[in-house]
Amino acid sequence: MLNLVLILISFFIYTPGIQKSSINLKISSDTSTVIKLNSQAFRSRLTDPDITISEAKKALALAEQINYINGIAESYRVIGVGNSYKNSIEAAIDNYLNALSYFKQTNNLEGEAKVYNNIGNLYRGIDYNKSLENFEKSLTIATKLNIKDLIAGLKLNIGTAYQQQQNYSKALTYYQESLSMFENLDNKIGIIQSHQNLGVLYLNLRDFNSAESHLINALKKSKEEKLNNSIAAINLTLSSVHIAQSRYEEAEKTIEEGLKYAELLQDSKLIHNYTLTSYELESKRKNYFQALNYLRKAYRVDSARYVNNVSDKIRLLQAQHVQLEKQKENELTIARQKNTRVFLWASIAIAIMAFFVIFLLVKIVGKSANNNRELSRLNLEISKQKDDLDTINQNLEEIIEDRTRDIKIKNKKLSEYSSHLSHQIRSPVATLKGLMLLDKDNLIERDELLEQIGKCVYDLDDKIINMNENLNNPQKSSLMSDE
């Protein structure tokens, strides 16, 4: 009987060892495939984000099969990058947080630094403080590990955050440092992005020649590398430079080329920005009816609501992620408890032949009780997280309701604005035409003609000023209120 028990114990000890050896062979053969797929997916981000997501999902499936934790983490990170280029903010943040969780399991500091950089990019233009906080976390790790490519990229991103805060001197310093590092590393994509960002900076500084020089340099290199996303973004900035210089025909060509790339990428945010730039161009050209059409199209998208709500969505998803982590921890505790029970029954079987196992059984029972208490505590925490999430959802609904009310007011003003153009403005214009006919037939004196023209011009000017004041006054819900 004793020999039989010893044989069973040996079987349970050596069988997992054989299985582990087989798994190690599988990991060794497939790990390089996971790395290759993730690398290919990341390189596709500027040409086709859909390919990025597709290839990274293949890598994720394979990494999960072989339990390659770092591969799982990097796959989630690359999927997040693809979603960020598609402006799918919710999906991006969720994947980044999953990646961060897996990188922390293996204490992969380089992976953590990359994820913090990615999260910082998501917050850029939404919450500058949060953006800089994540960039600084990443830069601290990257500097410690001396990851030069990542350091150069972080300086570029930090410069952009300062530019959005209109701290142009700091932004210029970081951009120049970044460009110098990328040139030393011969990083073509980094060089393109540095020139692109410098072009935006000089546009804001009204140095149009420097802006155009950097943007044309970046556009040429982007076309050589076939970076569709960069081409669309660079053309958008370059068109603004041309408009500022009153080079309207060149601006129109630049907008046309960039919009094709934006539509090819199906980037709704870029397409919306091109609509706004087209409105600016037609306004400068004094093609006011065409400009109004672009303005109406832009208002339908309501970019302001988009920017204000993204930060709320990120915070909501983070709260959901915390809840999921608690649930995972709860499931792990339950799994440990099941394993403990299996071990307990095995110990009881052996205790029949050895009295000393009784002490071990008592210890295991105590551990099981502690696990039950821990499980109760975790359940309470999850309930609290659920209540917090309900509160966040309620606040988000109120914010959306306020935005919807604002949009209705804007649409009403636009409708009334169109009515004014077709009726109120038409009246003085018709009078002017009548005066011209009278003058042509010599039916009106010169002085009276000039006096009547003056009245029409002043009337037209008053109506336009009144419309503009009412249109731009957020306190007024109608253009007709002062009429």
CSV table of C-alpha atoms in Angstrom, one decimal:
chain,number,residue,atom,x,y,z
A,1,MET,CA,0.0,0.0,0.0
A,2,LEU,CA,2.8,2.4,0.9
A,3,ASN,CA,4.6,1.6,-2.3
A,4,LEU,CA,1.4,2.4,-4.3
A,5,VAL,CA,1.1,5.8,-2.6
A,6,LEU,CA,4.8,6.6,-3.4
A,7,ILE,CA,4.3,5.7,-7.0
A,8,LEU,CA,1.2,8.0,-7.2
A,9,ILE,CA,3.1,10.9,-5.6
A,10,SER,CA,6.0,10.4,-8.1
A,11,PHE,CA,3.6,10.4,-11.0
A,12,PHE,CA,2.1,13.8,-9.9
A,13,ILE,CA,5.6,15.2,-9.5
A,14,TYR,CA,7.2,14.1,-12.7
A,15,THR,CA,4.2,14.4,-15.1
A,16,PRO,CA,4.0,18.3,-14.8
A,17,GLY,CA,7.7,18.3,-15.4
A,18,ILE,CA,7.3,16.5,-18.8
A,19,GLN,CA,4.4,18.8,-19.7
A,20,LYS,CA,6.4,21.9,-18.8
A,21,SER,CA,9.3,20.7,-21.0
A,22,SER,CA,6.9,20.3,-24.0
A,23,ILE,CA,5.5,23.8,-23.4
A,24,ASN,CA,9.0,25.3,-23.3
A,25,LEU,CA,9.7,23.8,-26.7
A,26,LYS,CA,6.5,25.3,-28.1
A,27,ILE,CA,7.3,28.7,-26.6
A,28,SER,CA,10.8,28.6,-28.1
A,29,SER,CA,9.4,27.9,-31.6
A,30,ASP,CA,6.6,30.5,-31.6
A,31,THR,CA,8.0,33.4,-29.6
A,32,SER,CA,9.9,34.8,-32.6
A,33,THR,CA,6.6,34.6,-34.7
A,34,VAL,CA,4.8,36.7,-32.1
A,35,ILE,CA,7.6,39.3,-32.0
A,36,LYS,CA,7.6,39.4,-35.8
A,37,LEU,CA,3.9,39.9,-36.1
A,38,ASN,CA,3.8,42.7,-33.6
A,39,SER,CA,6.7,44.4,-35.3
A,40,GLN,CA,5.0,44.3,-38.7
A,41,ALA,CA,1.8,45.5,-37.2
A,42,PHE,CA,3.4,48.5,-35.5
A,43,ARG,CA,5.2,49.6,-38.7
A,44,SER,CA,1.8,49.7,-40.5
A,45,ARG,CA,0.3,52.2,-38.1
A,46,LEU,CA,1.0,55.2,-40.4
A,47,THR,CA,-0.1,53.6,-43.6
A,48,ASP,CA,-3.1,51.4,-42.6
A,49,PRO,CA,-4.2,51.2,-38.9
A,50,ASP,CA,-6.6,48.4,-39.8
A,51,ILE,CA,-3.6,46.2,-40.7
A,52,THR,CA,-2.0,47.1,-37.5
A,53,ILE,CA,-5.0,45.9,-35.5
A,54,SER,CA,-5.4,42.7,-37.6
A,55,GLU,CA,-1.8,41.6,-37.4
A,56,ALA,CA,-1.5,42.4,-33.6
A,57,LYS,CA,-4.6,40.3,-32.9
A,58,LYS,CA,-3.0,37.4,-34.7
A,59,ALA,CA,0.1,37.9,-32.5
A,60,LEU,CA,-2.1,38.1,-29.4
A,61,ALA,CA,-3.9,34.8,-30.2
A,62,LEU,CA,-0.6,33.0,-30.6
A,63,ALA,CA,1.0,34.6,-27.5
A,64,GLU,CA,-2.0,33.4,-25.4
A,65,GLN,CA,-1.7,29.9,-26.7
A,66,ILE,CA,2.0,29.7,-25.5
A,67,ASN,CA,1.4,31.9,-22.5
A,68,TYR,CA,4.0,34.3,-23.6
A,69,ILE,CA,3.2,37.2,-21.2
A,70,ASN,CA,5.4,39.9,-22.8
A,71,GLY,CA,4.1,38.9,-26.2
A,72,ILE,CA,0.5,39.3,-24.9
A,73,ALA,CA,1.3,42.7,-23.4
A,74,GLU,CA,3.0,44.0,-26.6
A,75,SER,CA,0.1,42.7,-28.7
A,76,TYR,CA,-2.4,44.7,-26.6
A,77,ARG,CA,-0.2,47.8,-26.8
A,78,VAL,CA,0.0,47.6,-30.6
A,79,ILE,CA,-3.7,47.0,-30.9
A,80,GLY,CA,-4.2,50.1,-28.8
A,81,VAL,CA,-1.9,52.1,-31.1
A,82,GLY,CA,-3.9,51.0,-34.1
A,83,ASN,CA,-7.1,52.1,-32.5
A,84,SER,CA,-5.7,55.5,-31.5
A,85,TYR,CA,-4.8,56.2,-35.1
A,86,LYS,CA,-8.4,55.3,-36.0
A,87,ASN,CA,-9.6,57.7,-33.2
A,88,SER,CA,-11.2,54.8,-31.3
A,89,ILE,CA,-10.3,56.3,-28.0
A,90,GLU,CA,-12.3,53.8,-25.8
A,91,ALA,CA,-10.7,50.7,-27.5
A,92,ALA,CA,-7.3,52.3,-27.3
A,93,ILE,CA,-7.3,53.1,-23.6
A,94,ASP,CA,-8.7,49.6,-22.8
A,95,ASN,CA,-5.9,47.9,-24.7
A,96,TYR,CA,-3.2,50.1,-23.2
A,97,LEU,CA,-4.4,49.3,-19.7
A,98,ASN,CA,-4.4,45.6,-20.4
A,99,ALA,CA,-0.9,45.9,-21.8
A,100,LEU,CA,0.3,47.8,-18.7
A,101,SER,CA,-1.1,45.1,-16.5
A,102,TYR,CA,0.7,42.3,-18.3
A,103,PHE,CA,4.0,44.2,-18.5
A,104,LYS,CA,3.9,44.7,-14.7
A,105,GLN,CA,3.5,41.0,-14.2
A,106,THR,CA,7.0,40.4,-15.8
A,107,ASN,CA,8.5,43.7,-14.5
A,108,ASN,CA,9.1,44.8,-18.1
A,109,LEU,CA,10.1,48.4,-17.5
A,110,GLU,CA,10.7,49.1,-21.2
A,111,GLY,CA,7.2,47.9,-22.1
A,112,GLU,CA,5.7,50.0,-19.2
A,113,ALA,CA,7.5,53.1,-20.6
A,114,LYS,CA,6.1,52.6,-24.1
A,115,VAL,CA,2.6,52.2,-22.7
A,116,TYR,CA,2.9,55.4,-20.6
A,117,ASN,CA,4.0,57.2,-23.8
A,118,ASN,CA,1.0,55.9,-25.7
A,119,ILE,CA,-1.4,56.9,-22.9
A,120,GLY,CA,0.2,60.4,-22.9
A,121,ASN,CA,-0.6,60.7,-26.6
A,122,LEU,CA,-4.2,59.8,-26.0
A,123,TYR,CA,-4.6,62.6,-23.4
A,124,ARG,CA,-2.8,65.1,-25.7
A,125,GLY,CA,-5.2,67.9,-26.6
A,126,ILE,CA,-7.7,66.7,-24.0
A,127,ASP,CA,-5.9,67.0,-20.6
A,128,TYR,CA,-2.5,68.6,-20.8
A,129,ASN,CA,-1.6,67.8,-17.2
A,130,LYS,CA,-2.5,64.1,-17.6
A,131,SER,CA,-0.6,64.0,-20.9
A,132,LEU,CA,2.6,65.4,-19.4
A,133,GLU,CA,2.3,63.2,-16.3
A,134,ASN,CA,2.3,60.1,-18.4
A,135,PHE,CA,5.1,61.4,-20.7
A,136,GLU,CA,7.3,62.2,-17.6
A,137,LYS,CA,6.7,58.7,-16.2
A,138,SER,CA,7.8,57.2,-19.5
A,139,LEU,CA,10.8,59.5,-19.8
A,140,THR,CA,12.1,58.6,-16.3
A,141,ILE,CA,12.1,54.9,-17.2
A,142,ALA,CA,13.5,55.4,-20.7
A,143,THR,CA,16.3,57.6,-19.4
A,144,LYS,CA,17.1,55.0,-16.7
A,145,LEU,CA,17.3,52.2,-19.4
A,146,ASN,CA,18.9,54.5,-22.0
A,147,ILE,CA,16.3,53.8,-24.7
A,148,LYS,CA,17.4,56.5,-27.2
A,149,ASP,CA,14.6,56.1,-29.8
A,150,LEU,CA,11.9,56.3,-27.0
A,151,ILE,CA,13.7,59.3,-25.4
A,152,ALA,CA,13.7,61.1,-28.7
A,153,GLY,CA,10.0,60.3,-29.3
A,154,LEU,CA,9.1,61.5,-25.8
A,155,LYS,CA,10.8,64.8,-26.3
A,156,LEU,CA,8.8,65.2,-29.4
A,157,ASN,CA,5.6,64.4,-27.6
A,158,ILE,CA,6.4,66.7,-24.6
A,159,GLY,CA,7.1,69.5,-27.1
A,160,THR,CA,3.7,69.0,-28.6
A,161,ALA,CA,2.0,69.2,-25.2
A,162,TYR,CA,3.8,72.5,-24.5
A,163,GLN,CA,2.8,73.8,-27.9
A,164,GLN,CA,-0.8,73.1,-27.2
A,165,GLN,CA,-0.4,75.1,-23.9
A,166,GLN,CA,1.0,77.9,-26.2
A,167,ASN,CA,4.4,77.6,-24.4
A,168,TYR,CA,6.2,77.9,-27.8
A,169,SER,CA,9.7,78.5,-26.4
A,170,LYS,CA,9.7,75.2,-24.5
A,171,ALA,CA,8.1,73.4,-27.4
A,172,LEU,CA,10.8,74.6,-29.8
A,173,THR,CA,13.6,73.5,-27.4
A,174,TYR,CA,12.1,69.9,-27.2
A,175,TYR,CA,11.4,69.7,-30.9
A,176,GLN,CA,15.0,70.7,-31.8
A,177,GLU,CA,16.4,68.2,-29.3
A,178,SER,CA,14.2,65.5,-30.7
A,179,LEU,CA,15.1,66.2,-34.3
A,180,SER,CA,18.8,66.1,-33.5
A,181,MET,CA,18.4,62.7,-31.8
A,182,PHE,CA,16.3,61.2,-34.6
A,183,GLU,CA,18.9,62.4,-37.2
A,184,ASN,CA,21.7,60.8,-35.2
A,185,LEU,CA,19.7,57.5,-34.9
A,186,ASP,CA,18.8,57.8,-38.7
A,187,ASN,CA,15.1,57.3,-37.6
A,188,LYS,CA,13.2,58.3,-40.7
A,189,ILE,CA,9.7,58.3,-39.2
A,190,GLY,CA,11.0,60.3,-36.2
A,191,ILE,CA,12.6,62.9,-38.5
A,192,ILE,CA,9.4,63.3,-40.5
A,193,GLN,CA,7.3,63.8,-37.3
A,194,SER,CA,9.8,66.3,-36.0
A,195,HIS,CA,9.7,68.4,-39.2
A,196,GLN,CA,5.9,68.1,-39.2
A,197,ASN,CA,5.6,69.4,-35.6
A,198,LEU,CA,8.1,72.2,-36.2
A,199,GLY,CA,6.0,73.3,-39.2
A,200,VAL,CA,2.9,73.5,-36.9
A,201,LEU,CA,4.9,75.5,-34.3
A,202,TYR,CA,6.2,78.0,-36.9
A,203,LEU,CA,2.7,78.4,-38.3
A,204,ASN,CA,1.5,79.4,-34.8
A,205,LEU,CA,4.4,81.8,-34.5
A,206,ARG,CA,3.4,83.3,-37.9
A,207,ASP,CA,6.8,82.4,-39.4
A,208,PHE,CA,5.2,81.1,-42.6
A,209,ASN,CA,8.4,80.6,-44.6
A,210,SER,CA,10.0,78.4,-41.9
A,211,ALA,CA,6.7,76.5,-41.5
A,212,GLU,CA,6.4,75.8,-45.2
A,213,SER,CA,10.1,74.7,-45.4
A,214,HIS,CA,9.7,72.1,-42.6
A,215,LEU,CA,6.3,70.9,-43.9
A,216,ILE,CA,7.5,70.4,-47.5
A,217,ASN,CA,10.5,68.5,-46.2
A,218,ALA,CA,8.2,66.3,-44.1
A,219,LEU,CA,5.7,65.8,-46.9
A,220,LYS,CA,8.4,64.7,-49.4
A,221,LYS,CA,9.9,62.1,-46.9
A,222,SER,CA,6.4,60.9,-46.0
A,223,LYS,CA,5.6,60.2,-49.7
A,224,GLU,CA,8.9,58.4,-50.1
A,225,GLU,CA,8.0,56.2,-47.1
A,226,LYS,CA,4.3,56.0,-48.1
A,227,LEU,CA,3.0,57.2,-44.8
A,228,ASN,CA,-0.6,57.9,-45.6
A,229,ASN,CA,-1.5,59.2,-42.2
A,230,SER,CA,1.4,61.7,-42.1
A,231,ILE,CA,0.7,62.9,-45.7
A,232,ALA,CA,-2.9,63.7,-44.7
A,233,ALA,CA,-1.9,65.5,-41.5
A,234,ILE,CA,1.0,67.5,-43.2
A,235,ASN,CA,-1.2,68.7,-46.1
A,236,LEU,CA,-3.8,70.0,-43.5
A,237,THR,CA,-1.2,72.2,-41.9
A,238,LEU,CA,0.4,73.2,-45.2
A,239,SER,CA,-3.0,74.3,-46.5
A,240,SER,CA,-3.3,76.6,-43.5
A,241,VAL,CA,0.1,78.1,-44.3
A,242,HIS,CA,-1.0,78.8,-47.9
A,243,ILE,CA,-4.3,80.4,-46.7
A,244,ALA,CA,-2.4,82.7,-44.3
A,245,GLN,CA,-0.2,83.8,-47.3
A,246,SER,CA,-3.3,84.3,-49.5
A,247,ARG,CA,-2.1,81.6,-51.9
A,248,TYR,CA,-5.6,80.3,-52.4
A,249,GLU,CA,-5.1,78.1,-55.4
A,250,GLU,CA,-2.2,76.3,-53.8
A,251,ALA,CA,-4.2,75.9,-50.6
A,252,GLU,CA,-7.1,74.3,-52.7
A,253,LYS,CA,-4.7,71.8,-54.3
A,254,THR,CA,-3.2,70.9,-50.9
A,255,ILE,CA,-6.6,70.4,-49.3
A,256,GLU,CA,-7.7,68.2,-52.2
A,257,GLU,CA,-4.7,66.0,-52.0
A,258,GLY,CA,-4.8,65.7,-48.2
A,259,LEU,CA,-8.5,65.0,-48.1
A,260,LYS,CA,-8.1,62.0,-50.4
A,261,TYR,CA,-5.6,60.5,-48.0
A,262,ALA,CA,-7.9,61.3,-45.0
A,263,GLU,CA,-10.8,59.6,-46.8
A,264,LEU,CA,-8.6,56.6,-47.7
A,265,LEU,CA,-7.8,56.2,-44.0
A,266,GLN,CA,-11.4,56.8,-43.1
A,267,ASP,CA,-10.2,59.2,-40.4
A,268,SER,CA,-13.3,61.1,-39.3
A,269,LYS,CA,-11.4,63.6,-37.2
A,270,LEU,CA,-9.0,64.6,-40.1
A,271,ILE,CA,-11.9,64.8,-42.5
A,272,HIS,CA,-13.7,67.2,-40.1
A,273,ASN,CA,-10.6,69.3,-39.8
A,274,TYR,CA,-10.4,69.5,-43.6
A,275,THR,CA,-14.0,70.7,-43.6
A,276,LEU,CA,-13.1,73.5,-41.2
A,277,THR,CA,-10.0,74.4,-43.3
A,278,SER,CA,-12.2,74.5,-46.5
A,279,TYR,CA,-14.5,76.9,-44.7
A,280,GLU,CA,-11.6,79.1,-43.8
A,281,LEU,CA,-10.4,79.1,-47.4
A,282,GLU,CA,-13.8,80.1,-48.9
A,283,SER,CA,-14.3,82.8,-46.3
A,284,LYS,CA,-10.9,84.3,-47.2
A,285,ARG,CA,-11.9,84.1,-50.9
A,286,LYS,CA,-15.2,85.8,-49.9
A,287,ASN,CA,-17.2,82.9,-51.3
A,288,TYR,CA,-19.6,83.3,-48.4
A,289,PHE,CA,-22.3,80.9,-49.5
A,290,GLN,CA,-19.8,78.1,-50.1
A,291,ALA,CA,-18.2,78.9,-46.8
A,292,LEU,CA,-21.6,78.7,-45.1
A,293,ASN,CA,-22.1,75.2,-46.5
A,294,TYR,CA,-18.8,74.0,-45.0
A,295,LEU,CA,-19.6,75.7,-41.7
A,296,ARG,CA,-22.9,73.8,-41.5
A,297,LYS,CA,-21.2,70.6,-42.3
A,298,ALA,CA,-18.7,71.2,-39.6
A,299,TYR,CA,-21.3,72.0,-37.0
A,300,ARG,CA,-23.0,68.7,-37.6
A,301,VAL,CA,-19.9,66.9,-36.4
A,302,ASP,CA,-19.7,69.1,-33.3
A,303,SER,CA,-16.0,68.7,-32.6
A,304,ALA,CA,-16.3,70.6,-29.3
A,305,ARG,CA,-18.5,67.9,-27.9
A,306,TYR,CA,-16.1,65.3,-29.1
A,307,VAL,CA,-13.1,66.9,-27.2
A,308,ASN,CA,-15.0,67.5,-24.0
A,309,ASN,CA,-16.5,64.0,-23.8
A,310,VAL,CA,-13.3,62.0,-24.6
A,311,SER,CA,-11.8,62.8,-21.2
A,312,ASP,CA,-14.9,61.6,-19.5
A,313,LYS,CA,-14.9,58.4,-21.6
A,314,ILE,CA,-11.3,57.7,-20.6
A,315,ARG,CA,-12.0,58.2,-16.9
A,316,LEU,CA,-15.1,56.0,-17.2
A,317,LEU,CA,-13.1,53.2,-18.9
A,318,GLN,CA,-10.4,53.4,-16.3
A,319,ALA,CA,-13.0,53.0,-13.6
A,320,GLN,CA,-14.4,50.0,-15.5
A,321,HIS,CA,-10.9,48.6,-15.9
A,322,VAL,CA,-10.3,48.9,-12.1
A,323,GLN,CA,-13.5,47.0,-11.6
A,324,LEU,CA,-12.4,44.2,-14.0
A,325,GLU,CA,-9.1,43.9,-12.2
A,326,LYS,CA,-11.0,43.4,-8.9
A,327,GLN,CA,-13.1,40.8,-10.6
A,328,LYS,CA,-10.0,39.0,-11.9
A,329,GLU,CA,-8.5,39.1,-8.4
A,330,ASN,CA,-11.7,37.7,-7.1
A,331,GLU,CA,-11.6,34.8,-9.6
A,332,LEU,CA,-7.9,34.1,-8.8
A,333,THR,CA,-8.8,33.9,-5.1
A,334,ILE,CA,-11.6,31.4,-5.9
A,335,ALA,CA,-9.2,29.4,-8.1
A,336,ARG,CA,-6.7,29.3,-5.2
A,337,GLN,CA,-9.4,28.2,-2.9
A,338,LYS,CA,-10.4,25.3,-5.3
A,339,ASN,CA,-6.7,24.3,-5.5
A,340,THR,CA,-6.5,24.3,-1.7
A,341,ARG,CA,-9.5,22.0,-1.4
A,342,VAL,CA,-8.0,19.6,-3.9
A,343,PHE,CA,-4.8,19.6,-1.9
A,344,LEU,CA,-6.8,19.1,1.3
A,345,TRP,CA,-8.5,15.9,0.0
A,346,ALA,CA,-5.1,14.6,-1.2
A,347,SER,CA,-3.7,15.2,2.2
A,348,ILE,CA,-6.6,13.4,3.9
A,349,ALA,CA,-5.9,10.3,1.8
A,350,ILE,CA,-2.2,10.4,2.8
A,351,ALA,CA,-3.1,11.2,6.4
A,352,ILE,CA,-4.6,7.7,6.7
A,353,MET,CA,-1.1,6.3,6.6
A,354,ALA,CA,0.8,9.1,8.3
A,355,PHE,CA,-0.4,10.8,11.5
A,356,PHE,CA,1.9,13.9,11.1
A,357,VAL,CA,-0.3,15.0,8.1
A,358,ILE,CA,-3.0,16.0,10.5
A,359,PHE,CA,-1.0,19.2,11.5
A,360,LEU,CA,-0.8,20.1,7.8
A,361,LEU,CA,-4.6,19.7,7.4
A,362,VAL,CA,-5.3,22.1,10.3
A,363,LYS,CA,-3.0,24.7,8.7
A,364,ILE,CA,-4.7,24.4,5.4
A,365,VAL,CA,-8.2,24.8,6.9
A,366,GLY,CA,-7.0,28.0,8.6
A,367,LYS,CA,-5.7,29.3,5.3
A,368,SER,CA,-9.0,28.5,3.6
A,369,ALA,CA,-10.8,30.6,6.3
A,370,ASN,CA,-8.5,33.5,5.6
A,371,ASN,CA,-9.2,33.2,1.9
A,372,ASN,CA,-13.0,33.3,2.6
A,373,ARG,CA,-12.5,36.5,4.6
A,374,GLU,CA,-10.5,38.0,1.7
A,375,LEU,CA,-13.2,36.9,-0.7
A,376,SER,CA,-15.8,38.7,1.3
A,377,ARG,CA,-13.7,41.9,1.4
A,378,LEU,CA,-13.2,41.8,-2.3
A,379,ASN,CA,-16.9,41.4,-2.9
A,380,LEU,CA,-17.6,44.5,-0.9
A,381,GLU,CA,-15.0,46.5,-2.9
A,382,ILE,CA,-16.6,45.4,-6.1
A,383,SER,CA,-20.0,46.5,-4.9
A,384,LYS,CA,-18.5,49.9,-4.1
A,385,GLN,CA,-16.9,50.1,-7.6
A,386,LYS,CA,-20.3,49.3,-9.2
A,387,ASP,CA,-21.9,52.2,-7.2
A,388,ASP,CA,-19.1,54.6,-8.3
A,389,LEU,CA,-19.6,53.5,-11.9
A,390,ASP,CA,-23.3,54.1,-11.8
A,391,THR,CA,-22.6,57.7,-10.5
A,392,ILE,CA,-20.1,58.3,-13.4
A,393,ASN,CA,-22.7,57.1,-16.0
A,394,GLN,CA,-25.3,59.4,-14.5
A,395,ASN,CA,-22.9,62.4,-14.7
A,396,LEU,CA,-22.0,61.5,-18.3
A,397,GLU,CA,-25.6,61.5,-19.3
A,398,GLU,CA,-26.1,65.0,-17.9
A,399,ILE,CA,-23.1,66.2,-19.8
A,400,ILE,CA,-24.4,64.7,-23.1
A,401,GLU,CA,-27.8,66.3,-22.4
A,402,ASP,CA,-26.1,69.8,-22.0
A,403,ARG,CA,-24.2,69.3,-25.2
A,404,THR,CA,-27.3,68.3,-27.1
A,405,ARG,CA,-29.1,71.4,-25.9
A,406,ASP,CA,-26.2,73.6,-27.0
A,407,ILE,CA,-26.2,72.0,-30.5
A,408,LYS,CA,-30.0,72.6,-30.9
A,409,ILE,CA,-29.4,76.4,-30.1
A,410,LYS,CA,-26.6,76.5,-32.7
A,411,ASN,CA,-28.6,74.8,-35.3
A,412,LYS,CA,-31.5,77.2,-34.7
A,413,LYS,CA,-29.1,80.2,-35.1
A,414,LEU,CA,-27.7,78.8,-38.3
A,415,SER,CA,-31.2,78.3,-39.7
A,416,GLU,CA,-32.1,81.9,-38.8
A,417,TYR,CA,-28.8,83.1,-40.2
A,418,SER,CA,-29.7,81.5,-43.6
A,419,SER,CA,-33.2,83.2,-43.4
A,420,HIS,CA,-31.6,86.5,-42.8
A,421,LEU,CA,-29.3,86.1,-45.8
A,422,SER,CA,-32.2,85.3,-48.1
A,423,HIS,CA,-34.7,87.9,-46.8
A,424,GLN,CA,-33.3,90.7,-44.6
A,425,ILE,CA,-30.0,91.2,-46.5
A,426,ARG,CA,-31.9,90.8,-49.9
A,427,SER,CA,-34.0,93.9,-49.2
A,428,PRO,CA,-31.2,96.6,-49.3
A,429,VAL,CA,-29.5,94.7,-52.1
A,430,ALA,CA,-32.7,94.9,-54.2
A,431,THR,CA,-33.0,98.7,-53.4
A,432,LEU,CA,-29.4,99.2,-54.6
A,433,LYS,CA,-30.2,97.4,-57.9
A,434,GLY,CA,-33.3,99.6,-58.3
A,435,LEU,CA,-31.2,102.8,-57.8
A,436,MET,CA,-28.7,101.6,-60.4
A,437,LEU,CA,-31.6,101.2,-63.0
A,438,LEU,CA,-32.9,104.7,-62.1
A,439,ASP,CA,-29.4,106.1,-62.6
A,440,LYS,CA,-29.0,104.3,-65.9
A,441,ASP,CA,-32.2,105.9,-67.2
A,442,ASN,CA,-31.2,109.3,-65.7
A,443,LEU,CA,-34.3,109.3,-63.6
A,444,ILE,CA,-32.6,110.3,-60.3
A,445,GLU,CA,-30.4,113.2,-59.3
A,446,ARG,CA,-26.7,112.4,-58.4
A,447,ASP,CA,-26.9,113.7,-54.9
A,448,GLU,CA,-30.1,111.8,-54.1
A,449,LEU,CA,-28.6,108.6,-55.7
A,450,LEU,CA,-25.6,108.9,-53.4
A,451,GLU,CA,-27.8,109.6,-50.3
A,452,GLN,CA,-30.0,106.5,-51.0
A,453,ILE,CA,-26.9,104.3,-51.7
A,454,GLY,CA,-25.5,105.4,-48.4
A,455,LYS,CA,-28.7,104.5,-46.5
A,456,CYS,CA,-28.7,101.1,-48.1
A,457,VAL,CA,-25.1,100.5,-47.2
A,458,TYR,CA,-25.6,101.5,-43.6
A,459,ASP,CA,-28.8,99.4,-43.4
A,460,LEU,CA,-26.9,96.4,-44.8
A,461,ASP,CA,-24.0,97.0,-42.4
A,462,ASP,CA,-26.3,97.3,-39.4
A,463,LYS,CA,-28.1,94.0,-40.3
A,464,ILE,CA,-24.8,92.1,-40.7
A,465,ILE,CA,-23.4,93.5,-37.4
A,466,ASN,CA,-26.6,92.6,-35.6
A,467,MET,CA,-26.6,89.0,-37.0
A,468,ASN,CA,-22.9,88.5,-36.1
A,469,GLU,CA,-23.5,89.8,-32.5
A,470,ASN,CA,-26.5,87.5,-32.0
A,471,LEU,CA,-24.8,84.5,-33.7
A,472,ASN,CA,-21.7,84.7,-31.5
A,473,ASN,CA,-23.5,85.5,-28.3
A,474,PRO,CA,-23.9,82.2,-26.3
A,475,GLN,CA,-26.5,83.9,-24.1
A,476,LYS,CA,-28.9,84.3,-27.0
A,477,SER,CA,-30.8,81.3,-28.3
A,478,SER,CA,-32.2,83.1,-31.4
A,479,LEU,CA,-31.0,85.7,-33.9
A,480,MET,CA,-34.5,87.2,-33.8
A,481,SER,CA,-34.3,88.2,-30.1
A,482,ASP,CA,-33.2,91.8,-30.6
A,483,GLU,CA,-35.0,92.4,-33.9
